[in-house]
mmCIF file of C-alpha atoms in Angstrom:
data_model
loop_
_atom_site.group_PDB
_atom_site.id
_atom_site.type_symbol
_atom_site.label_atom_id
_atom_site.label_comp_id
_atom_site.label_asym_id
_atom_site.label_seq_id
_atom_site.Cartn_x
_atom_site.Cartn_y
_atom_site.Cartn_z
ATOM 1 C CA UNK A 327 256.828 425.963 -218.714
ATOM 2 C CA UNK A 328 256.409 428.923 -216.573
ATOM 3 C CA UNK A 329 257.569 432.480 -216.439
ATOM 4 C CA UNK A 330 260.520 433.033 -213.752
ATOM 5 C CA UNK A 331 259.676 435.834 -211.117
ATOM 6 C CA UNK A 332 263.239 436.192 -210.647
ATOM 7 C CA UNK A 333 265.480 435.447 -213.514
ATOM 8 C CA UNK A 334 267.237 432.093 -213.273
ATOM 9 C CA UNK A 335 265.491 431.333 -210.244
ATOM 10 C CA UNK A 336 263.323 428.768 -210.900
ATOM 11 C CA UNK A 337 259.820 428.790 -209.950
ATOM 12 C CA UNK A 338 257.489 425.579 -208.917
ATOM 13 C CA UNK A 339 255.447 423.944 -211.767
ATOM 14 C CA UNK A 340 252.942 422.048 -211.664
ATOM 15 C CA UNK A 341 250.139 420.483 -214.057
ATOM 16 C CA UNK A 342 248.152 424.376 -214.323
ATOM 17 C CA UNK A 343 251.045 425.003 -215.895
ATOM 18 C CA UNK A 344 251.247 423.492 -218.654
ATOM 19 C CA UNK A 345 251.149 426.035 -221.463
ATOM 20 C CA UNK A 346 251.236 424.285 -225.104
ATOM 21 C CA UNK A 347 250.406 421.432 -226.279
ATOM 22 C CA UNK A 348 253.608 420.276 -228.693
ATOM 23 C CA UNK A 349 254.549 417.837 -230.835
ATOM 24 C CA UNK A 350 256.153 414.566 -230.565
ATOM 25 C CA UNK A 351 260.034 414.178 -230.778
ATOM 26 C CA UNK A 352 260.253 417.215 -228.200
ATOM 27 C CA UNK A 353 263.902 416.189 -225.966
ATOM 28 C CA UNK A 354 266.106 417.718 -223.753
ATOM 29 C CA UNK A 355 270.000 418.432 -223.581
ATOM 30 C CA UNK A 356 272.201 418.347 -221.073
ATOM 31 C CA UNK A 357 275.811 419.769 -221.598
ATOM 32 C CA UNK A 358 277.490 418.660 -217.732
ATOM 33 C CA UNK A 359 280.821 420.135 -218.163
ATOM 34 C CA UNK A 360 283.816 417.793 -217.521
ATOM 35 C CA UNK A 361 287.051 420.034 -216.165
ATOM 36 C CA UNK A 362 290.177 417.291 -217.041
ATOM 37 C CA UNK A 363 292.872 417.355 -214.814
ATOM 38 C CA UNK A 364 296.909 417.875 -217.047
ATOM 39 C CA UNK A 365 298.896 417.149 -213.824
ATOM 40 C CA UNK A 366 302.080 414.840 -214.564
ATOM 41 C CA UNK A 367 302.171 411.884 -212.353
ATOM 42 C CA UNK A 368 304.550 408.817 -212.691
ATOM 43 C CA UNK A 369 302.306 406.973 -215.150
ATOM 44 C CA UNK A 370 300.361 407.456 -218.219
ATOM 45 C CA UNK A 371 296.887 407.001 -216.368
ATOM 46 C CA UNK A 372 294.768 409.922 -216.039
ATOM 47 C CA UNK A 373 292.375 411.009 -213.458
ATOM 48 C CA UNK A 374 289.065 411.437 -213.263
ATOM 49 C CA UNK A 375 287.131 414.902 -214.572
ATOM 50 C CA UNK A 376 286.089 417.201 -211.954
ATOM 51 C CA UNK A 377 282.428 418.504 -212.375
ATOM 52 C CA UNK A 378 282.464 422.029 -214.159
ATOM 53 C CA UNK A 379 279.146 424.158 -216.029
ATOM 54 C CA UNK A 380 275.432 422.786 -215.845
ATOM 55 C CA UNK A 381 273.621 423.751 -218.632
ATOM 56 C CA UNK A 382 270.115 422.976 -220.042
ATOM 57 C CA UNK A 383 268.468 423.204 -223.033
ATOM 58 C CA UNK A 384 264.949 421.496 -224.797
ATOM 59 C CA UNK A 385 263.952 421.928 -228.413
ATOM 60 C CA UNK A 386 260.269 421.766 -229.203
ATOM 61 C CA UNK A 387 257.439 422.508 -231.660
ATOM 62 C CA UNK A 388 254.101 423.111 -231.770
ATOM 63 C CA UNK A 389 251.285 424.793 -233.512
ATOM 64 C CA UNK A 390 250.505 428.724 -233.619
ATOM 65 C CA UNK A 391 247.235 429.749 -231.987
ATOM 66 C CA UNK A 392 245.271 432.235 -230.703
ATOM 67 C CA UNK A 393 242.583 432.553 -227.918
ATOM 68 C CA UNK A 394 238.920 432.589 -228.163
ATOM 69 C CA UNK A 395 238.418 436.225 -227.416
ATOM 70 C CA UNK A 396 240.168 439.836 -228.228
ATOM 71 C CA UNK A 397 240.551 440.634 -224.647
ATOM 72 C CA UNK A 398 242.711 437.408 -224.165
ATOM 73 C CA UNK A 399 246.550 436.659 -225.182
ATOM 74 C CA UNK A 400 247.573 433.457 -226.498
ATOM 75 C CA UNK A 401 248.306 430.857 -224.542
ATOM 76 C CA UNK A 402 252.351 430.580 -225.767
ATOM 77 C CA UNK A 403 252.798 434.057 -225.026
ATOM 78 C CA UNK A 404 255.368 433.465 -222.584
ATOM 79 C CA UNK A 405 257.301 431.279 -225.059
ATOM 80 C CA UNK A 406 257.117 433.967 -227.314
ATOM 81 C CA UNK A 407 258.720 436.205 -224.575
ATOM 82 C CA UNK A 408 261.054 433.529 -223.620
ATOM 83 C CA UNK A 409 262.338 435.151 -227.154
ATOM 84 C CA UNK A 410 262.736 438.594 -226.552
ATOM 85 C CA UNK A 411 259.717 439.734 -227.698
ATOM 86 C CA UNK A 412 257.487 442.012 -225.364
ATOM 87 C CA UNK A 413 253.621 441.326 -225.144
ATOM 88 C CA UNK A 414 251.390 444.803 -224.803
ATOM 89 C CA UNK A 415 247.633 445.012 -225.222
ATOM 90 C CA UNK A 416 245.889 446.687 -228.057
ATOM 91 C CA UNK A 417 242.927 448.895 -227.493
ATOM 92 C CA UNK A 418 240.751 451.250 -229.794
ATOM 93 C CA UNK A 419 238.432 454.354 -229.910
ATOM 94 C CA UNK A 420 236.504 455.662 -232.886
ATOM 95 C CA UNK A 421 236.722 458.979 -233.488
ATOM 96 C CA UNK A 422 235.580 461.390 -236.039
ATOM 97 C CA UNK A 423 237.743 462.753 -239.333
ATOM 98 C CA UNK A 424 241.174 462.952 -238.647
ATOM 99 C CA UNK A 425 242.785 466.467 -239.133
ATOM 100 C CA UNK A 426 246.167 466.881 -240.003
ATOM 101 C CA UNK A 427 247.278 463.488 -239.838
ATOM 102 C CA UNK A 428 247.946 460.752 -240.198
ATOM 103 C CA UNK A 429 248.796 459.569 -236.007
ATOM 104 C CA UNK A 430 251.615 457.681 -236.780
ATOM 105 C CA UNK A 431 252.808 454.592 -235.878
ATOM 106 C CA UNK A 432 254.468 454.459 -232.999
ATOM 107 C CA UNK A 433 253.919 458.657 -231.379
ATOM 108 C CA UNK A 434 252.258 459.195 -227.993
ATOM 109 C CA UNK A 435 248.653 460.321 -228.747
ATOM 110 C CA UNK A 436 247.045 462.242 -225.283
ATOM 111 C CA UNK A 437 243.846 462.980 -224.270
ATOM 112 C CA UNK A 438 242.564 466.695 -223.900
ATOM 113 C CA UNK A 439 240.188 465.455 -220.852
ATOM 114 C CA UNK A 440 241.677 462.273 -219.227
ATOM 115 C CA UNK A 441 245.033 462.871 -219.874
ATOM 116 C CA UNK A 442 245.558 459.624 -220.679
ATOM 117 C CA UNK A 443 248.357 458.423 -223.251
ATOM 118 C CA UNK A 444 248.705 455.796 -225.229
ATOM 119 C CA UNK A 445 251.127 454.464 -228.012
ATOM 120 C CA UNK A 446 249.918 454.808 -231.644
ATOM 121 C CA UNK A 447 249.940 451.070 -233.655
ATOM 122 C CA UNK A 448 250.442 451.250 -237.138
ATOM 123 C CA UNK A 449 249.651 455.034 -239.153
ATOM 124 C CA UNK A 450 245.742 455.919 -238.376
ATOM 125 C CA UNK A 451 244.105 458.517 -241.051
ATOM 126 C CA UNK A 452 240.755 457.679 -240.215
ATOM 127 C CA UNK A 453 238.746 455.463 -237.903
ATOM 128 C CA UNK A 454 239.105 453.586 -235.171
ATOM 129 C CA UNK A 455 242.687 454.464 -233.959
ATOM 130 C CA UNK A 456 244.476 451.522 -232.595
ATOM 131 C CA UNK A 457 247.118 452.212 -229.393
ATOM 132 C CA UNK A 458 249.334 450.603 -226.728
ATOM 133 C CA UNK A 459 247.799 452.299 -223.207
ATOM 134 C CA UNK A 460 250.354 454.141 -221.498
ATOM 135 C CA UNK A 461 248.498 455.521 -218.680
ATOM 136 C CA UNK A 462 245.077 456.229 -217.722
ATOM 137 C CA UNK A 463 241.901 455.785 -220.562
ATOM 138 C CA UNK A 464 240.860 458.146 -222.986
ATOM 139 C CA UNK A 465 236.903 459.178 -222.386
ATOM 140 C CA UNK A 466 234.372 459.534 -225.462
ATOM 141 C CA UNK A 467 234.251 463.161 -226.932
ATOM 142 C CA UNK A 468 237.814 464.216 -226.061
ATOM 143 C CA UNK A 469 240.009 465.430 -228.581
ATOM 144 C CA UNK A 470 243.368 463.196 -228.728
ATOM 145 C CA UNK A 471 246.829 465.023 -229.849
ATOM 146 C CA UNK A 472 249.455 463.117 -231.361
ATOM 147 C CA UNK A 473 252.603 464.108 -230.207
ATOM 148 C CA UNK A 474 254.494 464.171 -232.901
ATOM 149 C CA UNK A 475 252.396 464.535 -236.034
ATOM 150 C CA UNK A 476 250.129 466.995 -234.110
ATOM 151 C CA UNK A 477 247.188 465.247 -235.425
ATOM 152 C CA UNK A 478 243.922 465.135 -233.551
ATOM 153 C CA UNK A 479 240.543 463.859 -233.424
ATOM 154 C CA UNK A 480 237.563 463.773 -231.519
ATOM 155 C CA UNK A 481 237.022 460.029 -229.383
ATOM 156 C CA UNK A 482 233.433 458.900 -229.943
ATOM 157 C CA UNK A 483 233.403 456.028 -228.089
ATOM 158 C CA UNK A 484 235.357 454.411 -224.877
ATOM 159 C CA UNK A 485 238.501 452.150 -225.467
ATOM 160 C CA UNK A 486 237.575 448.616 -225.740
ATOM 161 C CA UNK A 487 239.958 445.472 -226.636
ATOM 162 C CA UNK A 488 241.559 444.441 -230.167
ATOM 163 C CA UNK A 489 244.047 441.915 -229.220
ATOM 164 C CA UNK A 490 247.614 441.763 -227.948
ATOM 165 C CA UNK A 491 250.917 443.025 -229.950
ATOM 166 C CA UNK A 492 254.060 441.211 -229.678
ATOM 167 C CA UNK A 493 257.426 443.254 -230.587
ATOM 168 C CA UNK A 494 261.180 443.060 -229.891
ATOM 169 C CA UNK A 495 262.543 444.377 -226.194
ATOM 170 C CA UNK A 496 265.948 444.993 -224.391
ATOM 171 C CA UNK A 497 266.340 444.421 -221.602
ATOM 172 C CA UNK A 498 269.035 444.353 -218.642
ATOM 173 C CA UNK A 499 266.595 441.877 -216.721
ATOM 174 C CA UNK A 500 266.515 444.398 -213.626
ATOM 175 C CA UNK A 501 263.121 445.928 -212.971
ATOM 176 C CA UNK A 502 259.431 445.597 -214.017
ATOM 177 C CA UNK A 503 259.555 444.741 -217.481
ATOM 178 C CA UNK A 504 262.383 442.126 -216.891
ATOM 179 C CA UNK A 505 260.376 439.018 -217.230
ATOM 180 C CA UNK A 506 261.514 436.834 -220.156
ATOM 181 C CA UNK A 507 263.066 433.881 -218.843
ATOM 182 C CA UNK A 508 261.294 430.816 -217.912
ATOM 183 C CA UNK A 509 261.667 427.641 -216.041
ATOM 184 C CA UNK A 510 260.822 424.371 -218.141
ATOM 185 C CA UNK A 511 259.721 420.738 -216.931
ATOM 186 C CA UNK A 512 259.835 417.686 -219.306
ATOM 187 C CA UNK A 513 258.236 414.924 -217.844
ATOM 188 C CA UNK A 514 258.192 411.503 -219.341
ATOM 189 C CA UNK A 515 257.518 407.764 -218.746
ATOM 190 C CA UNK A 516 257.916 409.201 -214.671
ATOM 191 C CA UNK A 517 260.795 410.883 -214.966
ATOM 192 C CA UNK A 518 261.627 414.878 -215.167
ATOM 193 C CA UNK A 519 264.214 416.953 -216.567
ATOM 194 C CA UNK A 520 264.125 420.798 -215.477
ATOM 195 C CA UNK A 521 265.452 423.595 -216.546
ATOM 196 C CA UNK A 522 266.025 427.419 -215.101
ATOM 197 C CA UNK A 523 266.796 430.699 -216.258
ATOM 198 C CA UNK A 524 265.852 430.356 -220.020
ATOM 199 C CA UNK A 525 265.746 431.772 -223.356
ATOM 200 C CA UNK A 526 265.143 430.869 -226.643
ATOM 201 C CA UNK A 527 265.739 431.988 -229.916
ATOM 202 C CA UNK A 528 262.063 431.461 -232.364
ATOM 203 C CA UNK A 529 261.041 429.937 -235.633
ATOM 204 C CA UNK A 530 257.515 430.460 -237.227
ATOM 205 C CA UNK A 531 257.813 427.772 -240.555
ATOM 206 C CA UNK A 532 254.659 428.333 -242.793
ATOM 207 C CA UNK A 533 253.666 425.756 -245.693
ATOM 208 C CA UNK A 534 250.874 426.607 -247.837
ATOM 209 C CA UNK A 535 247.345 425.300 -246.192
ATOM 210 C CA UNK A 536 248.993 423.793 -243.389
ATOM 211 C CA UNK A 537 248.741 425.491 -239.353
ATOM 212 C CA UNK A 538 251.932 427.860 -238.967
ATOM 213 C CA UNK A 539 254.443 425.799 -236.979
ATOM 214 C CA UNK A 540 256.862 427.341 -234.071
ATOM 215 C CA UNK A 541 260.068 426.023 -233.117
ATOM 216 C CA UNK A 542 262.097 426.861 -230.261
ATOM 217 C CA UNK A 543 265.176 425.847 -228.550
ATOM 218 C CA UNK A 544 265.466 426.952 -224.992
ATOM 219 C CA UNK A 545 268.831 427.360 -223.426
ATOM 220 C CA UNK A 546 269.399 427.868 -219.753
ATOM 221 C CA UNK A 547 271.012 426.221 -216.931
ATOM 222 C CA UNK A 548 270.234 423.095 -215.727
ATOM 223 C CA UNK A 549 268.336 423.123 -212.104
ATOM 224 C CA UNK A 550 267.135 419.104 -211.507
ATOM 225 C CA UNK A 551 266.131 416.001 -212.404
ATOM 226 C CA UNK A 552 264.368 412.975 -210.709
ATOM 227 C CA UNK A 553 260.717 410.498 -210.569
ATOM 228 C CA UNK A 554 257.502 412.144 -210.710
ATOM 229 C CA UNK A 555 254.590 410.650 -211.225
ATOM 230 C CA UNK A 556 252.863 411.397 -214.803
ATOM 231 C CA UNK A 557 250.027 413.734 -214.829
ATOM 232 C CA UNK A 558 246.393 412.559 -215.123
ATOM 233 C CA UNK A 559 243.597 414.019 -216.724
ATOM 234 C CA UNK A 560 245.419 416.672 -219.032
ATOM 235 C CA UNK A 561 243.911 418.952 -220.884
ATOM 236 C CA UNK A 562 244.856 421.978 -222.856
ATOM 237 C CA UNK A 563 243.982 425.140 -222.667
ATOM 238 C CA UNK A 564 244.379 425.935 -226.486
ATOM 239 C CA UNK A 565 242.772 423.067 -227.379
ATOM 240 C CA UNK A 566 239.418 424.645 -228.374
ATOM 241 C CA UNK A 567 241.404 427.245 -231.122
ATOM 242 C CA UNK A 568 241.630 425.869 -234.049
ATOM 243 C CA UNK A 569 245.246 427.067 -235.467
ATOM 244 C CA UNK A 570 244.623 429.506 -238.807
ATOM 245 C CA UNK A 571 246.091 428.085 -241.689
ATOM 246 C CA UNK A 572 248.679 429.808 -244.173
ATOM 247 C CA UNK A 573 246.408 430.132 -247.309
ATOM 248 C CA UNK A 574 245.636 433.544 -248.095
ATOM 249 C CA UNK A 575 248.268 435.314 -246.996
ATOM 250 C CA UNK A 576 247.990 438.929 -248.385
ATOM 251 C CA UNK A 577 252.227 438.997 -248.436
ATOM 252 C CA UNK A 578 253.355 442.403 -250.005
ATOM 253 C CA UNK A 579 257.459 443.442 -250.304
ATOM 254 C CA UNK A 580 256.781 447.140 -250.294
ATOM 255 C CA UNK A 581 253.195 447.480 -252.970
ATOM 256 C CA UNK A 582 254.384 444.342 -255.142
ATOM 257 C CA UNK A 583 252.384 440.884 -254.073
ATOM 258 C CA UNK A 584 254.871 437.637 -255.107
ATOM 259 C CA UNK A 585 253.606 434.481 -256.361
ATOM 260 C CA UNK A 586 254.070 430.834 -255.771
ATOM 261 C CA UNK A 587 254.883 430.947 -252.082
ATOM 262 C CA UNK A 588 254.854 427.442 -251.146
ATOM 263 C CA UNK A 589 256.920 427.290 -247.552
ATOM 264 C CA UNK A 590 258.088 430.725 -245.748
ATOM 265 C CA UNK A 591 260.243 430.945 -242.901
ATOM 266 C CA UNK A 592 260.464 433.692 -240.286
ATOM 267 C CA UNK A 593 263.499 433.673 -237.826
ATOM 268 C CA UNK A 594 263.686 435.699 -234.457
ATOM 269 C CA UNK A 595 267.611 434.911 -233.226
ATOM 270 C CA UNK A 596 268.671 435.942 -229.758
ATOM 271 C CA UNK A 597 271.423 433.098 -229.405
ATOM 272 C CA UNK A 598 271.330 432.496 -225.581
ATOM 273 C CA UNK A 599 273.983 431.922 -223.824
ATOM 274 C CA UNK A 600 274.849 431.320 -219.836
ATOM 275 C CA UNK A 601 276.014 434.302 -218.042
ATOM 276 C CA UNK A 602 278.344 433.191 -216.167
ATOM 277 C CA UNK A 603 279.360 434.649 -212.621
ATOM 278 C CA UNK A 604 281.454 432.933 -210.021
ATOM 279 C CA UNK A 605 280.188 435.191 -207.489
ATOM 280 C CA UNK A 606 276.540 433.923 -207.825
ATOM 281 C CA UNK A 607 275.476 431.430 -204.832
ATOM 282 C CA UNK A 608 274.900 428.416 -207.613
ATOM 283 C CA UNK A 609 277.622 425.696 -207.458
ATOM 284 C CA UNK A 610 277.881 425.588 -211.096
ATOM 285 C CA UNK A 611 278.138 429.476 -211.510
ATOM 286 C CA UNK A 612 275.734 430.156 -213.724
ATOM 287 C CA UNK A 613 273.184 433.015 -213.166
ATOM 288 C CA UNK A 614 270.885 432.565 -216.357
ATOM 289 C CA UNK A 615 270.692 432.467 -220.178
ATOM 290 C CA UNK A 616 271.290 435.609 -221.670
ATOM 291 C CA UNK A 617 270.654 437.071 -225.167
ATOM 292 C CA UNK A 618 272.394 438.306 -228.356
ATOM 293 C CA UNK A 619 270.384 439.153 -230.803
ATOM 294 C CA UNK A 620 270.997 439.163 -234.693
ATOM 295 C CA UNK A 621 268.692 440.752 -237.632
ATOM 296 C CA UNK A 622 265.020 438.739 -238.125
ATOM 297 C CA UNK A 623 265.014 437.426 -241.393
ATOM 298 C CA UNK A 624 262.532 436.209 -243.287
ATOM 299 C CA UNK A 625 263.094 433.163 -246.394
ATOM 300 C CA UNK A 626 260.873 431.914 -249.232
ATOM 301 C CA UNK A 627 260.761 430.991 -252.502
ATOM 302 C CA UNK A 628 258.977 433.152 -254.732
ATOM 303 C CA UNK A 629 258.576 433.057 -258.881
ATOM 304 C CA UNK A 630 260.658 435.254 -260.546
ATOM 305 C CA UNK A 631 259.396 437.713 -262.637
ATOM 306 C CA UNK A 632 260.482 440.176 -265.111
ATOM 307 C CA UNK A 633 262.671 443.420 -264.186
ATOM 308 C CA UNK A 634 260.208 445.562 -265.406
ATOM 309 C CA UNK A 635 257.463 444.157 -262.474
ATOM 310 C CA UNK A 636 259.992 443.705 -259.356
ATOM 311 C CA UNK A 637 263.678 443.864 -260.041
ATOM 312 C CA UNK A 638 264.880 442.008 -257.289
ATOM 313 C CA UNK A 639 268.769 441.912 -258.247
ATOM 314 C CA UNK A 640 269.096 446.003 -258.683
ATOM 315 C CA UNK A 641 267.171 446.489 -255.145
ATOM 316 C CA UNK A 642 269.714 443.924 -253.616
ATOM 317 C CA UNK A 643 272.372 445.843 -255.583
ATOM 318 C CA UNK A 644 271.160 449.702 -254.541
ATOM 319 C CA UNK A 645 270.344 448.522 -250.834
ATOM 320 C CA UNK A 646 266.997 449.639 -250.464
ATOM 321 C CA UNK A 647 264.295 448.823 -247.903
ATOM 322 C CA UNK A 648 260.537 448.118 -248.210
ATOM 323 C CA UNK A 649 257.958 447.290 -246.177
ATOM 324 C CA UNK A 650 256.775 443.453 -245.765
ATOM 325 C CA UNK A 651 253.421 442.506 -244.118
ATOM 326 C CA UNK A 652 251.193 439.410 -244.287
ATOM 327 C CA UNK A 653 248.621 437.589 -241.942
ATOM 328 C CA UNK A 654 247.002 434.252 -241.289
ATOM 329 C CA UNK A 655 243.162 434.369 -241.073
ATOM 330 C CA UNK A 656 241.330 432.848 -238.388
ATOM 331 C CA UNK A 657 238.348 433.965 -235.957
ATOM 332 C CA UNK A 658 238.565 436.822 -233.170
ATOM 333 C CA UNK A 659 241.452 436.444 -231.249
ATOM 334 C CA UNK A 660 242.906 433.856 -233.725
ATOM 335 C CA UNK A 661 243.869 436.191 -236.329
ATOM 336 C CA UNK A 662 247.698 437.232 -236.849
ATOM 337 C CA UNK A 663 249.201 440.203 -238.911
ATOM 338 C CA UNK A 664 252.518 440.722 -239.388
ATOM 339 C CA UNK A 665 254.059 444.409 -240.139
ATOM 340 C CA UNK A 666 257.917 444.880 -240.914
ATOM 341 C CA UNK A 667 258.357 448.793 -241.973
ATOM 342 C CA UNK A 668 261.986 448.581 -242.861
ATOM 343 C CA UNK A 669 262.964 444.976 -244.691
ATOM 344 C CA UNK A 670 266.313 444.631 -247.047
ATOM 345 C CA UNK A 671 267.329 441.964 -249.345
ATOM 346 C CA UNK A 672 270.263 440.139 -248.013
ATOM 347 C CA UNK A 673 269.979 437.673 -250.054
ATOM 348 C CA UNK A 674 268.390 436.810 -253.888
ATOM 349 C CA UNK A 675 269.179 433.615 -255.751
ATOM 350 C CA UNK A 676 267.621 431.420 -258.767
ATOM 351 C CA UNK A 677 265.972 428.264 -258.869
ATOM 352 C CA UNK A 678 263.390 426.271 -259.764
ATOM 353 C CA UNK A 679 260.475 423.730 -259.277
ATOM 354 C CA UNK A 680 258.750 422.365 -261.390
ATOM 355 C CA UNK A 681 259.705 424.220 -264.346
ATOM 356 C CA UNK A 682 258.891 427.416 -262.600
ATOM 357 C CA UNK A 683 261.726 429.904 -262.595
ATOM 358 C CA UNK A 684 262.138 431.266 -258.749
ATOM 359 C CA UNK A 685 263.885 433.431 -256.860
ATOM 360 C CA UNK A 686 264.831 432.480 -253.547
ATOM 361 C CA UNK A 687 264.736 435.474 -250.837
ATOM 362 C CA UNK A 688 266.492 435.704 -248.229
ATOM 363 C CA UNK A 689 265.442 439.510 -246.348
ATOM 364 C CA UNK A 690 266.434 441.264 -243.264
ATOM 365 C CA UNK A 691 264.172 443.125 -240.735
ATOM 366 C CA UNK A 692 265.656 446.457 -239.481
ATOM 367 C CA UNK A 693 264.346 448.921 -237.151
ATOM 368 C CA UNK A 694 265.713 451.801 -234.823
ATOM 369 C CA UNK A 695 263.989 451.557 -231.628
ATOM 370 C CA UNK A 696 263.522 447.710 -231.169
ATOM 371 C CA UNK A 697 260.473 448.201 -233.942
ATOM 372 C CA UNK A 698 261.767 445.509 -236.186
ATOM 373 C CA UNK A 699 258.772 443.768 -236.609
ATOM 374 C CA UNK A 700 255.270 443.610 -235.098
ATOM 375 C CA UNK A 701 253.012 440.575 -234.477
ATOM 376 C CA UNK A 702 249.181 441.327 -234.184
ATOM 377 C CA UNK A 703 246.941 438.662 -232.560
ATOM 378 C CA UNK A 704 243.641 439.983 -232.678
#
């Protein structure tokens, strides 16, 4: 798998490429479009198809890990892009008290000295303050402005690394932040299937004690196939991150903590799809996948309770929102939060197991400004 310089171009692979290491069963899909001819001739034969669309797809799974070191994204960060999520580093200062905050989550904070800018992550009242560079690099003893809650505070240190954020983009696939799709190579028993101009939609299924595991279709169009002799030697560069496990979750629906999550699913549609143009130089007129994306949701099973402690059924009634975060624990670099500021109840049901009453949720991610969610390796 490999990111695509130009979208739906694809781009040479070879074994340094290989990005994750995933699990068996992993196949892919060929849809070769058959155009049937309706002329009348004398008989009631028909003729063969003529040769139409030449599309690709591969759906795979594999383990969720992190790297070995804040300064250093995970390795199946360009699957995760493949999905319409953008990566952007996370940096710190510390600072002294915060007055008049706090910086909030998302503002531009500057610096009074270096000018620099940077993009607050997640509402700072104290502390270090976490933020997405912008430009330039704040100094130690500036004083940083937020620019929208006017809150400020002295730096007291330089910026140094906490991990990488991964968050929702648009994107017309013109310019410098146009890089989602991806080329994929399946090879097997010496033979390869490839794929070009891809996107997927993303899964993240979660079982109680067991690694967090991904799945992902990727759609494109299809580019080749053919021998190739099987790679030897392989290793993987995750392999030495051990995948956190989902135990310990710290799940909150706005300040109320359910109980009895056993399995949790968290969904990140984008349904691709071929564009299609007829003018493009490929024979089979497709130029690459692209995206439509639907509302994240998020699914479990959790114990009902009494009214009186959460009263699922009136908040599904009334509409309201809440915030939703959890994380899986690992070491540096291995550690994932997850932050949802704006999360609705589409869905609430009954059930049961084991004599336990439940409530099955089914909840919606919303946002304004492609801030639906946030994923924090760190």
């Amino acid at each position: 798998m490999k990111q695509e310089t130009t979208p739906g171009t694809v781009i040479s692979m070879s074994q340094s490429d290989i990005l994750v290491q995933i699990e068996d069963g992993a196949q892919p899909t060929w849809d070769f479009e058959r155009i049937q001819s309706e002329e009348v001739q004398g008989t009631s034969s028909r003729r063969p198809g003529l040769t139409g669309r030449r599309l690709a797809s591969m759906a795979l799974s594999y383990w969720l890990r992190g790297s070995t070191s804040l300064s250093t994204a995970a390795i199946a960060s360009q699957l995760f892009e493949s999905a319409m999520l953008k990566r952007s580093q996370v940096r710190q200062v510390t600072s002294g008290s915060v007055t008049g905050g706090p910086f909030e989550n998302g503002e531009t904070i500057t610096g009074g000295t270096s000018a620099a800018t940077g993009r607050v992550f997640r509402n700072r009242s104290s502390s270090p303050i976490l933020y997405v560079p912008i430009t330039g690099s704040f100094t130690s003893g500036e004083v940083i402005t937020g620019g929208t809650s006017g809150a400020t505070a002295t730096t007291s240190s330089t910026p140094s690394d906490q991990g990488y954020v991964y968050e929702p983009k648009d994107s017309d696939f013109e310019g410098s932040e146009s890089k989602h799709h991806v080329s994929f190579k399946l090879l097997q028993d010496g033979f390869f299937w490839e794929g070009r101009g891809c996107l997927s939609d993303l899964n993240f299924e979660f079982k109680n004690g067991h690694p967090a595991r991904l799945r992902q279709t990727i759609s494109g169009a299809y580019s080749s196939h053919g021998d190739q002799a099987l790679y030897s030697g392989v290793t993987y560069p995750e392999s030495a991150v051990t995948p956190p496990r989902f135990s310990n979750i710290s799940l909150t629906l706005g300040a109320y903590a359910p109980r009895d999550i056993v399995e949790m699913t968290f969904s990140i549609p984008t349904d691709p799809q071929p564009r299609e143009d007829a003018n493009n130089a490929s024979d089979a007129g497709i130029l690459y996948a692209d995206y439509l994306k639907a509302e994240p949701t998020l699914s479990f099973d959790p114990a009902m309770v009494k009214a009186a402690t959460k009263d699922y059924f009136t908040e599904l009634k009334e509409a309201g929102t809440f915030a939703v975060t959890w994380k899986l624990t690992g070491t540096a670099g291995n550690n994932w939060d997850f932050f949802a500021d704006e999360a609705q109840f589409i869905e609430v049901g009954t059930g049961d197991r084991r004599g336990i009453a439940l409530a099955p949720l089914r909840i919606g991610l919303y946002g304004t400004n492609n801030d639906e969610f946030a994923i924090w390796q760190h």
